[in-house]
Structure formats: C-alpha cells, structure tokens
PDB file of C-alpha atoms in Angstrom:
ATOM      1  CA  MET R1304     134.296  -7.700  79.084  1.00  0.00           C
ATOM      2  CA  LYS R1305     133.537  -4.398  77.474  1.00  0.00           C
ATOM      3  CA  THR R1306     133.095  -5.993  73.912  1.00  0.00           C
ATOM      4  CA  LYS R1307     130.711  -8.685  74.882  1.00  0.00           C
ATOM      5  CA  VAL R1308     128.692  -5.344  76.798  1.00  0.00           C
ATOM      6  CA  LEU R1309     128.764  -3.542  73.471  1.00  0.00           C
ATOM      7  CA  ILE R1310     127.695  -6.463  71.378  1.00  0.00           C
ATOM      8  CA  PHE R1311     125.046  -7.361  73.829  1.00  0.00           C
ATOM      9  CA  SER R1312     123.667  -3.663  73.852  1.00  0.00           C
ATOM     10  CA  PHE R1313     123.917  -3.656  70.070  1.00  0.00           C
ATOM     11  CA  LEU R1314     121.750  -6.887  69.731  1.00  0.00           C
ATOM     12  CA  VAL R1315     119.135  -5.302  72.194  1.00  0.00           C
ATOM     13  CA  LEU R1316     118.696  -2.444  69.936  1.00  0.00           C
ATOM     14  CA  VAL R1317     118.445  -4.879  67.043  1.00  0.00           C
ATOM     15  CA  LEU R1318     115.512  -6.531  69.078  1.00  0.00           C
ATOM     16  CA  ILE R1319     113.862  -3.631  70.031  1.00  0.00           C
ATOM     17  CA  SER R1320     113.895  -2.149  66.529  1.00  0.00           C
ATOM     18  CA  GLY R1321     112.913  -5.391  65.020  1.00  0.00           C
ATOM     19  CA  VAL R1322     110.022  -6.012  67.578  1.00  0.00           C
ATOM     20  CA  LEU R1323     108.564  -2.148  66.891  1.00  0.00           C
ATOM     21  CA  GLN R1324     108.590  -3.158  63.115  1.00  0.00           C
ATOM     22  CA  VAL R1325     106.445  -6.236  63.631  1.00  0.00           C
ATOM     23  CA  PHE R1326     104.165  -4.289  66.153  1.00  0.00           C
ATOM     24  CA  ALA R1327     103.821  -1.534  63.568  1.00  0.00           C
ATOM     25  CA  ALA R1328     102.846  -3.943  60.691  1.00  0.00           C
ATOM     26  CA  GLY R1329     100.081  -5.458  63.201  1.00  0.00           C
ATOM     27  CA  ASP R1330      99.157  -8.793  64.233  1.00  0.00           C
ATOM     28  CA  LYS R1331      97.771 -10.378  60.964  1.00  0.00           C
ATOM     29  CA  SER R1332      95.621 -12.673  62.652  1.00  0.00           C
ATOM     30  CA  GLU R1333      93.470  -9.692  64.219  1.00  0.00           C
ATOM     31  CA  GLY R1334      89.551 -10.555  63.613  1.00  0.00           C
ATOM     32  CA  LEU R1335      90.082 -14.368  62.504  1.00  0.00           C
ATOM     33  CA  VAL R1336      87.173 -16.005  63.733  1.00  0.00           C
ATOM     34  CA  PHE R1337      87.821 -19.710  62.501  1.00  0.00           C
ATOM     35  CA  TYR R1338      90.135 -20.965  59.957  1.00  0.00           C
ATOM     36  CA  TYR R1339      90.074 -24.716  58.586  1.00  0.00           C
ATOM     37  CA  ASP R1340      93.160 -26.088  56.333  1.00  0.00           C
ATOM     38  CA  TYR R1341      91.805 -29.653  56.119  1.00  0.00           C
ATOM     39  CA  SER R1342      95.053 -31.142  57.408  1.00  0.00           C
ATOM     40  CA  GLU R1343      93.590 -33.822  59.201  1.00  0.00           C
ATOM     41  CA  ILE R1344      90.363 -35.084  60.847  1.00  0.00           C
ATOM     42  CA  ASN R1345      90.634 -36.034  64.445  1.00  0.00           C
ATOM     43  CA  ASN R1346      87.263 -37.637  66.225  1.00  0.00           C
ATOM     44  CA  GLY R1347      84.958 -36.472  63.341  1.00  0.00           C
ATOM     45  CA  LYS R1348      86.124 -33.081  63.470  1.00  0.00           C
ATOM     46  CA  VAL R1349      88.272 -30.814  61.554  1.00  0.00           C
ATOM     47  CA  ALA R1350      90.384 -28.533  63.940  1.00  0.00           C
ATOM     48  CA  ASP R1351      90.208 -24.918  64.214  1.00  0.00           C
ATOM     49  CA  GLN R1352      93.580 -23.265  63.317  1.00  0.00           C
ATOM     50  CA  SER R1353      92.808 -19.620  64.623  1.00  0.00           C
ATOM     51  CA  GLY R1354      93.230 -20.471  68.220  1.00  0.00           C
ATOM     52  CA  ASN R1355      89.734 -20.010  69.079  1.00  0.00           C
ATOM     53  CA  SER R1356      88.849 -23.792  69.200  1.00  0.00           C
ATOM     54  CA  TYR R1357      85.959 -23.448  66.942  1.00  0.00           C
ATOM     55  CA  ASP R1358      86.463 -26.932  65.403  1.00  0.00           C
ATOM     56  CA  GLY R1359      84.097 -27.914  62.798  1.00  0.00           C
ATOM     57  CA  GLU R1360      82.110 -31.071  63.311  1.00  0.00           C
ATOM     58  CA  ILE R1361      81.719 -33.096  60.261  1.00  0.00           C
ATOM     59  CA  GLU R1362      77.987 -34.434  59.083  1.00  0.00           C
ATOM     60  CA  GLY R1363      77.899 -36.416  56.240  1.00  0.00           C
ATOM     61  CA  ASN R1364      80.768 -37.432  54.093  1.00  0.00           C
ATOM     62  CA  ILE R1365      83.890 -35.202  54.280  1.00  0.00           C
ATOM     63  CA  THR R1366      87.341 -36.663  53.570  1.00  0.00           C
ATOM     64  CA  ILE R1367      90.781 -35.297  53.322  1.00  0.00           C
ATOM     65  CA  VAL R1368      92.190 -35.855  49.997  1.00  0.00           C
ATOM     66  CA  GLU R1369      95.744 -35.340  48.354  1.00  0.00           C
ATOM     67  CA  ASP R1370      95.458 -32.595  45.505  1.00  0.00           C
ATOM     68  CA  PRO R1371      98.668 -32.270  43.389  1.00  0.00           C
ATOM     69  CA  GLU R1372      98.047 -28.029  43.531  1.00  0.00           C
ATOM     70  CA  HIS R1373      97.254 -27.888  46.980  1.00  0.00           C
ATOM     71  CA  GLY R1374      98.338 -30.990  49.083  1.00  0.00           C
ATOM     72  CA  LYS R1375      95.547 -31.999  51.786  1.00  0.00           C
ATOM     73  CA  VAL R1376      92.162 -30.892  50.791  1.00  0.00           C
ATOM     74  CA  ALA R1377      88.606 -31.374  51.833  1.00  0.00           C
ATOM     75  CA  LYS R1378      86.387 -33.193  49.634  1.00  0.00           C
ATOM     76  CA  PHE R1379      82.791 -32.697  50.097  1.00  0.00           C
ATOM     77  CA  GLU R1380      80.127 -34.972  48.943  1.00  0.00           C
ATOM     78  CA  SER R1381      76.870 -33.443  48.403  1.00  0.00           C
ATOM     79  CA  GLY R1382      74.923 -32.676  51.470  1.00  0.00           C
ATOM     80  CA  SER R1383      77.874 -32.784  53.891  1.00  0.00           C
ATOM     81  CA  TYR R1384      79.260 -29.721  56.004  1.00  0.00           C
ATOM     82  CA  LEU R1385      80.900 -28.852  58.991  1.00  0.00           C
ATOM     83  CA  LYS R1386      78.877 -27.799  61.798  1.00  0.00           C
ATOM     84  CA  LEU R1387      80.124 -24.821  64.121  1.00  0.00           C
ATOM     85  CA  GLU R1388      78.849 -24.236  67.941  1.00  0.00           C
ATOM     86  CA  PRO R1389      77.407 -20.769  67.525  1.00  0.00           C
ATOM     87  CA  GLU R1390      76.441 -20.171  71.015  1.00  0.00           C
ATOM     88  CA  LYS R1391      80.519 -20.575  71.698  1.00  0.00           C
ATOM     89  CA  VAL R1392      81.285 -18.072  69.259  1.00  0.00           C
ATOM     90  CA  LYS R1393      78.643 -15.513  70.519  1.00  0.00           C
ATOM     91  CA  LYS R1394      79.805 -16.342  74.317  1.00  0.00           C
ATOM     92  CA  ASP R1395      83.459 -15.395  73.192  1.00  0.00           C
ATOM     93  CA  GLY R1396      82.297 -11.864  71.371  1.00  0.00           C
ATOM     94  CA  ASN R1397      83.502 -13.183  68.098  1.00  0.00           C
ATOM     95  CA  ILE R1398      80.443 -12.970  65.574  1.00  0.00           C
ATOM     96  CA  PRO R1399      81.651 -10.822  63.109  1.00  0.00           C
ATOM     97  CA  THR R1400      79.451  -7.436  62.736  1.00  0.00           C
ATOM     98  CA  ASN R1401      81.488  -4.262  61.482  1.00  0.00           C
ATOM     99  CA  ALA R1402      83.145  -6.065  59.143  1.00  0.00           C
ATOM    100  CA  PHE R1403      82.848  -9.414  57.732  1.00  0.00           C
ATOM    101  CA  SER R1404      85.071 -11.558  55.259  1.00  0.00           C
ATOM    102  CA  VAL R1405      84.739 -15.094  53.975  1.00  0.00           C
ATOM    103  CA  LEU R1406      87.929 -16.686  52.227  1.00  0.00           C
ATOM    104  CA  ALA R1407      88.299 -19.918  50.733  1.00  0.00           C
ATOM    105  CA  TRP R1408      90.100 -22.078  48.007  1.00  0.00           C
ATOM    106  CA  VAL R1409      87.221 -23.978  45.957  1.00  0.00           C
ATOM    107  CA  ASN R1410      86.908 -26.476  43.431  1.00  0.00           C
ATOM    108  CA  VAL R1411      83.515 -27.342  42.574  1.00  0.00           C
ATOM    109  CA  GLU R1412      81.879 -29.951  40.552  1.00  0.00           C
ATOM    110  CA  ASN R1413      80.099 -28.748  37.388  1.00  0.00           C
ATOM    111  CA  ASN R1414      76.284 -29.891  38.268  1.00  0.00           C
ATOM    112  CA  GLY R1415      74.542 -27.016  37.830  1.00  0.00           C
ATOM    113  CA  ALA R1416      74.029 -26.073  41.453  1.00  0.00           C
ATOM    114  CA  HIS R1417      74.466 -23.220  43.905  1.00  0.00           C
ATOM    115  CA  HIS R1418      77.446 -24.290  46.362  1.00  0.00           C
ATOM    116  CA  ALA R1419      77.420 -22.436  49.692  1.00  0.00           C
ATOM    117  CA  ILE R1420      80.610 -22.074  51.351  1.00  0.00           C
ATOM    118  CA  PHE R1421      79.578 -20.864  54.345  1.00  0.00           C
ATOM    119  CA  ASN R1422      76.191 -20.172  56.020  1.00  0.00           C
ATOM    120  CA  ALA R1423      74.654 -18.673  59.104  1.00  0.00           C
ATOM    121  CA  ARG R1424      70.850 -17.993  60.048  1.00  0.00           C
ATOM    122  CA  SER R1425      69.577 -15.929  62.995  1.00  0.00           C
ATOM    123  CA  ALA R1426      66.374 -16.788  65.168  1.00  0.00           C
ATOM    124  CA  ASP R1427      64.078 -14.702  63.190  1.00  0.00           C
ATOM    125  CA  ASN R1428      65.220 -16.415  59.979  1.00  0.00           C
ATOM    126  CA  THR R1429      67.684 -13.982  58.558  1.00  0.00           C
ATOM    127  CA  TRP R1430      69.935 -15.382  56.252  1.00  0.00           C
ATOM    128  CA  LEU R1431      73.070 -13.606  57.501  1.00  0.00           C
ATOM    129  CA  THR R1432      75.271 -14.311  54.568  1.00  0.00           C
ATOM    130  CA  HIS R1433      75.546 -16.264  51.153  1.00  0.00           C
ATOM    131  CA  PRO R1434      79.123 -16.755  49.711  1.00  0.00           C
ATOM    132  CA  GLU R1435      78.341 -18.821  47.019  1.00  0.00           C
ATOM    133  CA  ILE R1436      79.499 -20.591  43.783  1.00  0.00           C
ATOM    134  CA  ARG R1437      76.386 -20.569  41.332  1.00  0.00           C
ATOM    135  CA  VAL R1438      77.210 -22.897  38.492  1.00  0.00           C
ATOM    136  CA  GLY R1439      73.722 -22.985  36.825  1.00  0.00           C
ATOM    137  CA  GLU R1440      73.767 -19.104  36.955  1.00  0.00           C
ATOM    138  CA  ALA R1441      77.360 -18.652  35.848  1.00  0.00           C
ATOM    139  CA  THR R1442      78.390 -16.106  38.913  1.00  0.00           C
ATOM    140  CA  TYR R1443      79.489 -15.624  42.243  1.00  0.00           C
ATOM    141  CA  ARG R1444      77.456 -14.254  45.082  1.00  0.00           C
ATOM    142  CA  TRP R1445      78.503 -12.203  47.984  1.00  0.00           C
ATOM    143  CA  LEU R1446      75.552 -11.279  50.303  1.00  0.00           C
ATOM    144  CA  LEU R1447      75.410  -9.800  53.804  1.00  0.00           C
ATOM    145  CA  ARG R1448      72.243  -8.620  55.911  1.00  0.00           C
ATOM    146  CA  ALA R1449      71.850  -6.954  59.201  1.00  0.00           C
ATOM    147  CA  ALA R1450      69.451  -7.309  62.132  1.00  0.00           C
ATOM    148  CA  ALA R1451      65.586  -7.865  61.279  1.00  0.00           C
ATOM    149  CA  GLY R1452      66.434  -9.103  57.781  1.00  0.00           C
ATOM    150  CA  ASN R1453      67.789  -5.882  56.575  1.00  0.00           C
ATOM    151  CA  LYS R1454      69.951  -6.287  53.158  1.00  0.00           C
ATOM    152  CA  ILE R1455      73.392  -4.669  53.355  1.00  0.00           C
ATOM    153  CA  PHE R1456      74.078  -5.787  49.655  1.00  0.00           C
ATOM    154  CA  ASP R1457      73.704  -8.766  47.588  1.00  0.00           C
ATOM    155  CA  MET R1458      76.393  -9.111  44.827  1.00  0.00           C
ATOM    156  CA  LYS R1459      76.481 -11.326  41.967  1.00  0.00           C
ATOM    157  CA  ALA R1460      79.677 -11.170  39.624  1.00  0.00           C
ATOM    158  CA  GLY R1461      82.349 -12.793  38.119  1.00  0.00           C
ATOM    159  CA  SER R1462      82.299 -16.474  36.052  1.00  0.00           C
ATOM    160  CA  PRO R1463      82.988 -19.663  38.054  1.00  0.00           C
ATOM    161  CA  LYS R1464      85.147 -22.300  36.653  1.00  0.00           C
ATOM    162  CA  PRO R1465      84.085 -25.801  37.797  1.00  0.00           C
ATOM    163  CA  GLY R1466      86.608 -28.263  38.175  1.00  0.00           C
ATOM    164  CA  LYS R1467      89.330 -25.817  38.681  1.00  0.00           C
ATOM    165  CA  TRP R1468      90.831 -24.283  41.951  1.00  0.00           C
ATOM    166  CA  VAL R1469      89.553 -20.758  42.265  1.00  0.00           C
ATOM    167  CA  HIS R1470      90.528 -18.482  45.426  1.00  0.00           C
ATOM    168  CA  TYR R1471      86.897 -16.544  46.787  1.00  0.00           C
ATOM    169  CA  ALA R1472      87.336 -13.725  48.919  1.00  0.00           C
ATOM    170  CA  GLY R1473      84.049 -11.627  49.943  1.00  0.00           C
ATOM    171  CA  THR R1474      85.021  -8.940  51.993  1.00  0.00           C
ATOM    172  CA  TYR R1475      83.269  -6.338  54.089  1.00  0.00           C
ATOM    173  CA  ASP R1476      84.144  -3.169  56.352  1.00  0.00           C
ATOM    174  CA  ARG R1477      81.275  -0.948  57.094  1.00  0.00           C
ATOM    175  CA  LYS R1478      83.533   1.975  58.090  1.00  0.00           C
ATOM    176  CA  LYS R1479      85.542   1.831  54.756  1.00  0.00           C
ATOM    177  CA  LYS R1480      84.249   2.439  51.011  1.00  0.00           C
ATOM    178  CA  PRO R1481      82.785   0.865  48.981  1.00  0.00           C
ATOM    179  CA  GLY R1482      82.006  -1.185  51.535  1.00  0.00           C
ATOM    180  CA  ALA R1483      82.059  -4.631  50.119  1.00  0.00           C
ATOM    181  CA  ILE R1484      84.315  -6.083  47.437  1.00  0.00           C
ATOM    182  CA  LEU R1485      84.256  -9.853  45.859  1.00  0.00           C
ATOM    183  CA  PHE R1486      87.889 -10.579  45.025  1.00  0.00           C
ATOM    184  CA  ILE R1487      88.173 -13.980  42.434  1.00  0.00           C
ATOM    185  CA  ASP R1488      91.740 -14.962  42.082  1.00  0.00           C
ATOM    186  CA  GLY R1489      92.679 -11.803  43.895  1.00  0.00           C
ATOM    187  CA  LYS R1490      91.124  -9.379  41.279  1.00  0.00           C
ATOM    188  CA  PRO R1491      87.816  -7.439  42.267  1.00  0.00           C
ATOM    189  CA  VAL R1492      85.185  -8.752  40.154  1.00  0.00           C
ATOM    190  CA  GLY R1493      82.444  -6.806  41.933  1.00  0.00           C
ATOM    191  CA  GLU R1494      81.667  -4.022  44.647  1.00  0.00           C
ATOM    192  CA  ALA R1495      78.850  -2.666  46.668  1.00  0.00           C
ATOM    193  CA  ALA R1496      78.121   0.320  49.089  1.00  0.00           C
ATOM    194  CA  GLY R1497      77.022  -0.717  52.584  1.00  0.00           C
ATOM    195  CA  ASP R1498      77.639   0.746  56.244  1.00  0.00           C
ATOM    196  CA  LEU R1499      74.965  -1.263  58.490  1.00  0.00           C
ATOM    197  CA  PRO R1500      76.255  -4.015  60.937  1.00  0.00           C
ATOM    198  CA  VAL R1501      75.986  -7.200  60.257  1.00  0.00           C
ATOM    199  CA  SER R1502      73.667  -9.099  62.492  1.00  0.00           C
ATOM    200  CA  ALA R1503      75.460 -11.012  65.575  1.00  0.00           C
ATOM    201  CA  ASP R1504      72.719 -13.748  65.561  1.00  0.00           C
ATOM    202  CA  TRP R1505      73.591 -17.235  64.650  1.00  0.00           C
ATOM    203  CA  ASP R1506      71.241 -18.496  66.741  1.00  0.00           C
ATOM    204  CA  GLN R1507      69.616 -21.239  64.150  1.00  0.00           C
ATOM    205  CA  GLY R1508      73.188 -22.458  63.392  1.00  0.00           C
ATOM    206  CA  ALA R1509      76.457 -21.802  61.317  1.00  0.00           C
ATOM    207  CA  ARG R1510      77.867 -24.002  58.608  1.00  0.00           C
ATOM    208  CA  VAL R1511      80.589 -24.635  56.066  1.00  0.00           C
ATOM    209  CA  GLY R1512      79.441 -26.267  52.989  1.00  0.00           C
ATOM    210  CA  PHE R1513      75.706 -26.478  53.346  1.00  0.00           C
ATOM    211  CA  ASN R1514      72.994 -23.885  54.275  1.00  0.00           C
ATOM    212  CA  ILE R1515      70.948 -24.493  57.361  1.00  0.00           C
ATOM    213  CA  ASP R1516      67.923 -25.435  55.589  1.00  0.00           C
ATOM    214  CA  ASN R1517      69.409 -28.253  53.972  1.00  0.00           C
ATOM    215  CA  LYS R1518      70.008 -26.664  50.543  1.00  0.00           C
ATOM    216  CA  ARG R1519      72.580 -25.395  48.379  1.00  0.00           C
ATOM    217  CA  PRO R1520      75.304 -28.082  49.052  1.00  0.00           C
ATOM    218  CA  PHE R1521      78.800 -27.573  48.513  1.00  0.00           C
ATOM    219  CA  THR R1522      80.096 -30.558  46.274  1.00  0.00           C
ATOM    220  CA  GLY R1523      83.698 -30.540  45.140  1.00  0.00           C
ATOM    221  CA  MET R1524      86.846 -29.766  46.877  1.00  0.00           C
ATOM    222  CA  MET R1525      87.626 -26.898  49.379  1.00  0.00           C
ATOM    223  CA  ASP R1526      91.056 -25.763  51.106  1.00  0.00           C
ATOM    224  CA  GLU R1527      91.902 -23.172  53.547  1.00  0.00           C
ATOM    225  CA  VAL R1528      88.463 -21.720  54.279  1.00  0.00           C
ATOM    226  CA  SER R1529      88.378 -18.631  56.945  1.00  0.00           C
ATOM    227  CA  VAL R1530      85.985 -16.176  58.420  1.00  0.00           C
ATOM    228  CA  TRP R1531      87.150 -12.849  59.585  1.00  0.00           C
ATOM    229  CA  GLU R1532      85.784  -9.849  61.348  1.00  0.00           C
ATOM    230  CA  TYR R1533      88.082  -7.597  59.054  1.00  0.00           C
ATOM    231  CA  GLY R1534      87.975  -6.432  55.716  1.00  0.00           C
ATOM    232  CA  PHE R1535      90.743  -7.364  53.243  1.00  0.00           C
ATOM    233  CA  SER R1536      92.492  -4.715  50.705  1.00  0.00           C
ATOM    234  CA  GLN R1537      93.569  -6.314  47.642  1.00  0.00           C
ATOM    235  CA  GLU R1538      97.142  -6.394  48.290  1.00  0.00           C
ATOM    236  CA  GLU R1539      96.476  -8.517  51.447  1.00  0.00           C
ATOM    237  CA  ILE R1540      94.310 -10.847  49.358  1.00  0.00           C
ATOM    238  CA  GLN R1541      97.034 -11.374  47.212  1.00  0.00           C
ATOM    239  CA  GLU R1542      99.603 -12.098  49.618  1.00  0.00           C
ATOM    240  CA  ILE R1543      97.392 -14.810  51.034  1.00  0.00           C
ATOM    241  CA  ILE R1544      97.023 -16.544  47.746  1.00  0.00           C
ATOM    242  CA  GLU R1545     100.812 -16.058  47.138  1.00  0.00           C
ATOM    243  CA  LYS R1546     101.762 -17.396  50.652  1.00  0.00           C
ATOM    244  CA  GLY R1547      98.604 -19.350  51.780  1.00  0.00           C
ATOM    245  CA  LEU R1548      96.850 -18.462  54.971  1.00  0.00           C
ATOM    246  CA  ASP R1549      99.905 -20.029  57.093  1.00  0.00           C
ATOM    247  CA  GLY R1550     102.211 -17.872  55.280  1.00  0.00           C
ATOM    248  CA  PHE R1551     100.471 -14.988  55.629  1.00  0.00           C
ATOM    249  CA  LEU R1552      99.837 -15.244  59.466  1.00  0.00           C
ATOM    250  CA  ALA R1553     103.344 -16.382  59.973  1.00  0.00           C
ATOM    251  CA  VAL R1554     104.596 -13.563  61.969  1.00  0.00           C
ATOM    252  CA  ASN R1555     103.117 -12.881  65.204  1.00  0.00           C
ATOM    253  CA  PRO R1556     104.338 -10.042  67.287  1.00  0.00           C
ATOM    254  CA  VAL R1557     104.233 -12.009  70.790  1.00  0.00           C
ATOM    255  CA  GLU R1558     106.106 -15.211  69.282  1.00  0.00           C
ATOM    256  CA  LYS R1559     108.428 -12.762  67.260  1.00  0.00           C
ATOM    257  CA  LEU R1560     109.490 -11.298  70.353  1.00  0.00           C
ATOM    258  CA  ALA R1561     110.088 -14.456  72.540  1.00  0.00           C
ATOM    259  CA  THR R1562     112.090 -15.927  69.718  1.00  0.00           C
ATOM    260  CA  THR R1563     114.265 -12.875  69.082  1.00  0.00           C
ATOM    261  CA  TRP R1564     114.771 -12.557  72.997  1.00  0.00           C
ATOM    262  CA  ALA R1565     115.838 -15.918  72.964  1.00  0.00           C
ATOM    263  CA  THR R1566     118.381 -15.572  70.061  1.00  0.00           C
ATOM    264  CA  VAL R1567     119.801 -12.405  71.950  1.00  0.00           C
ATOM    265  CA  LYS R1568     120.106 -14.216  75.408  1.00  0.00           C
ATOM    266  CA  SER R1569     121.753 -17.495  73.642  1.00  0.00           C
ATOM    267  CA  SER R1570     124.540 -15.007  72.267  1.00  0.00           C
ATOM    268  CA  ARG R1571     125.331 -13.355  75.526  1.00  0.00           C
TER     269      ARG R1571
END
C-alpha cells in the first residue's frame, strides 16, 4: 500500500512539474484570430480551425486539391475568395490592433498580377492591410494602416517565385522593435518601424484572396492561412514552417493538464 502511495505521489509531482513547464511556455494559440487549413469544404464554407468559428464563406470557384508537397490545399480561380463576417469578429473583440500578423503558404500563377492574401477595409475607405505577392513588380508587399488612413508602414521586399510554394509571414507588434518584419521562407527580407495601433474597423468587409473592391485576385494555390494579434519571432516562424501550424499549436495547456491527469489516475 505504501509503495502505491509513493508511486502515486511521485506521479503527481511529475504532473505538476510538466504542467508548470507547459504554462510557462504559454498557449501558442494566443492571439489567433482565424486559421484555415483547407482540409475540406462543408456547405460552401471552409472551417476556421482557431476555435473562434469564423468560417470562410466561398465566393467564386475555390476547390480542395491534392498537392504532392502540402497534401490538401485550396486552389483559387481568379476572382474567388473567402468572405468573413467582420461584425462577428468585432463583437468578439478579436480584430487585431496592437499586433497583427498574416501567415500563409502560397503558390501563385505567373500572370504578372498582384495577388492579395488577405484584405480588410474600414467604413472610411481605409485599406487596413495589404499582404501581397506582386509578380509584375517582382516583390512582396506588407502594409498596415491605423485609424483615419494613417500609414503605419508600407514594405516592399523579397523576390516572388511564381509556380513554387513559398511561406509568407508578415508580422507586426507596435510594442516591439523594429515593429514590422516580413519573413519569406523563414528568413527576414524586410523590416520597418511602427508603433501605431492598427485600425479596428473592418466595416466594409474582410476577405481571403481578393480585395474588397474586387481587385488583386489571388490566383493559384494556398495553404494554412492565418491572421493573428501577435508579433512572431524568426524562431517561431521557422518552427511553424517545420511543424506546420497544427504542429506548432499542438500543445495546449488545458488539454495537456487533462491528458496528463487522466494518465496519472489510470495508473493508481
């Protein structure tokens, strides 16, 4: 009996130690607004994997195809996009302001166009963000604006690779320096200063793959697109590239606690 008590006590100590380590590392989903992994389409929508239920409604022709490198991905025909419900995001208080990041795997067509990954527009016609692959200009773009159209930064850097998979990560944190960084395939290609909060007004809409004024259509394939109120480090971006977003988000403190405690109880 004493042996069992000692073993159980030891397992409890292991549990406490492990959970403290997990909580110290933090919940990696903190700040995640939406995440589409394009694993399937249900009732004309792509499910949001963030837990916020901001499913993307398909407009136009978006299909799920099998890619030899990435498995199931989305294929966007020109003029197609995912429509979000900005009023729901706003009601939940999840529109990013103090930090803002857009991450996605992209493989665009070589058509000389500007390919918009994500776009949102305010009631006063301010374009809040432009994460783009500008094939014709042979550059990537990463832009954010504050309220009343005040530009926080407008970055153009890097060299697109049409027809090839590239990981795009535009990240911003107004409380950190340099403020904004654009990572392509995990490497910084540009940075800019900035300390203004991003406008919280998405009243004219928010889309993945097409600007609100029906310009700059994303044409090609896309995978693992996500928007965050969080500014990523290079190490975190590289971890996401290596593990995928699902792998990066795999350890959740609450789930870890429940799983570990269940293991301890079963050993009693």
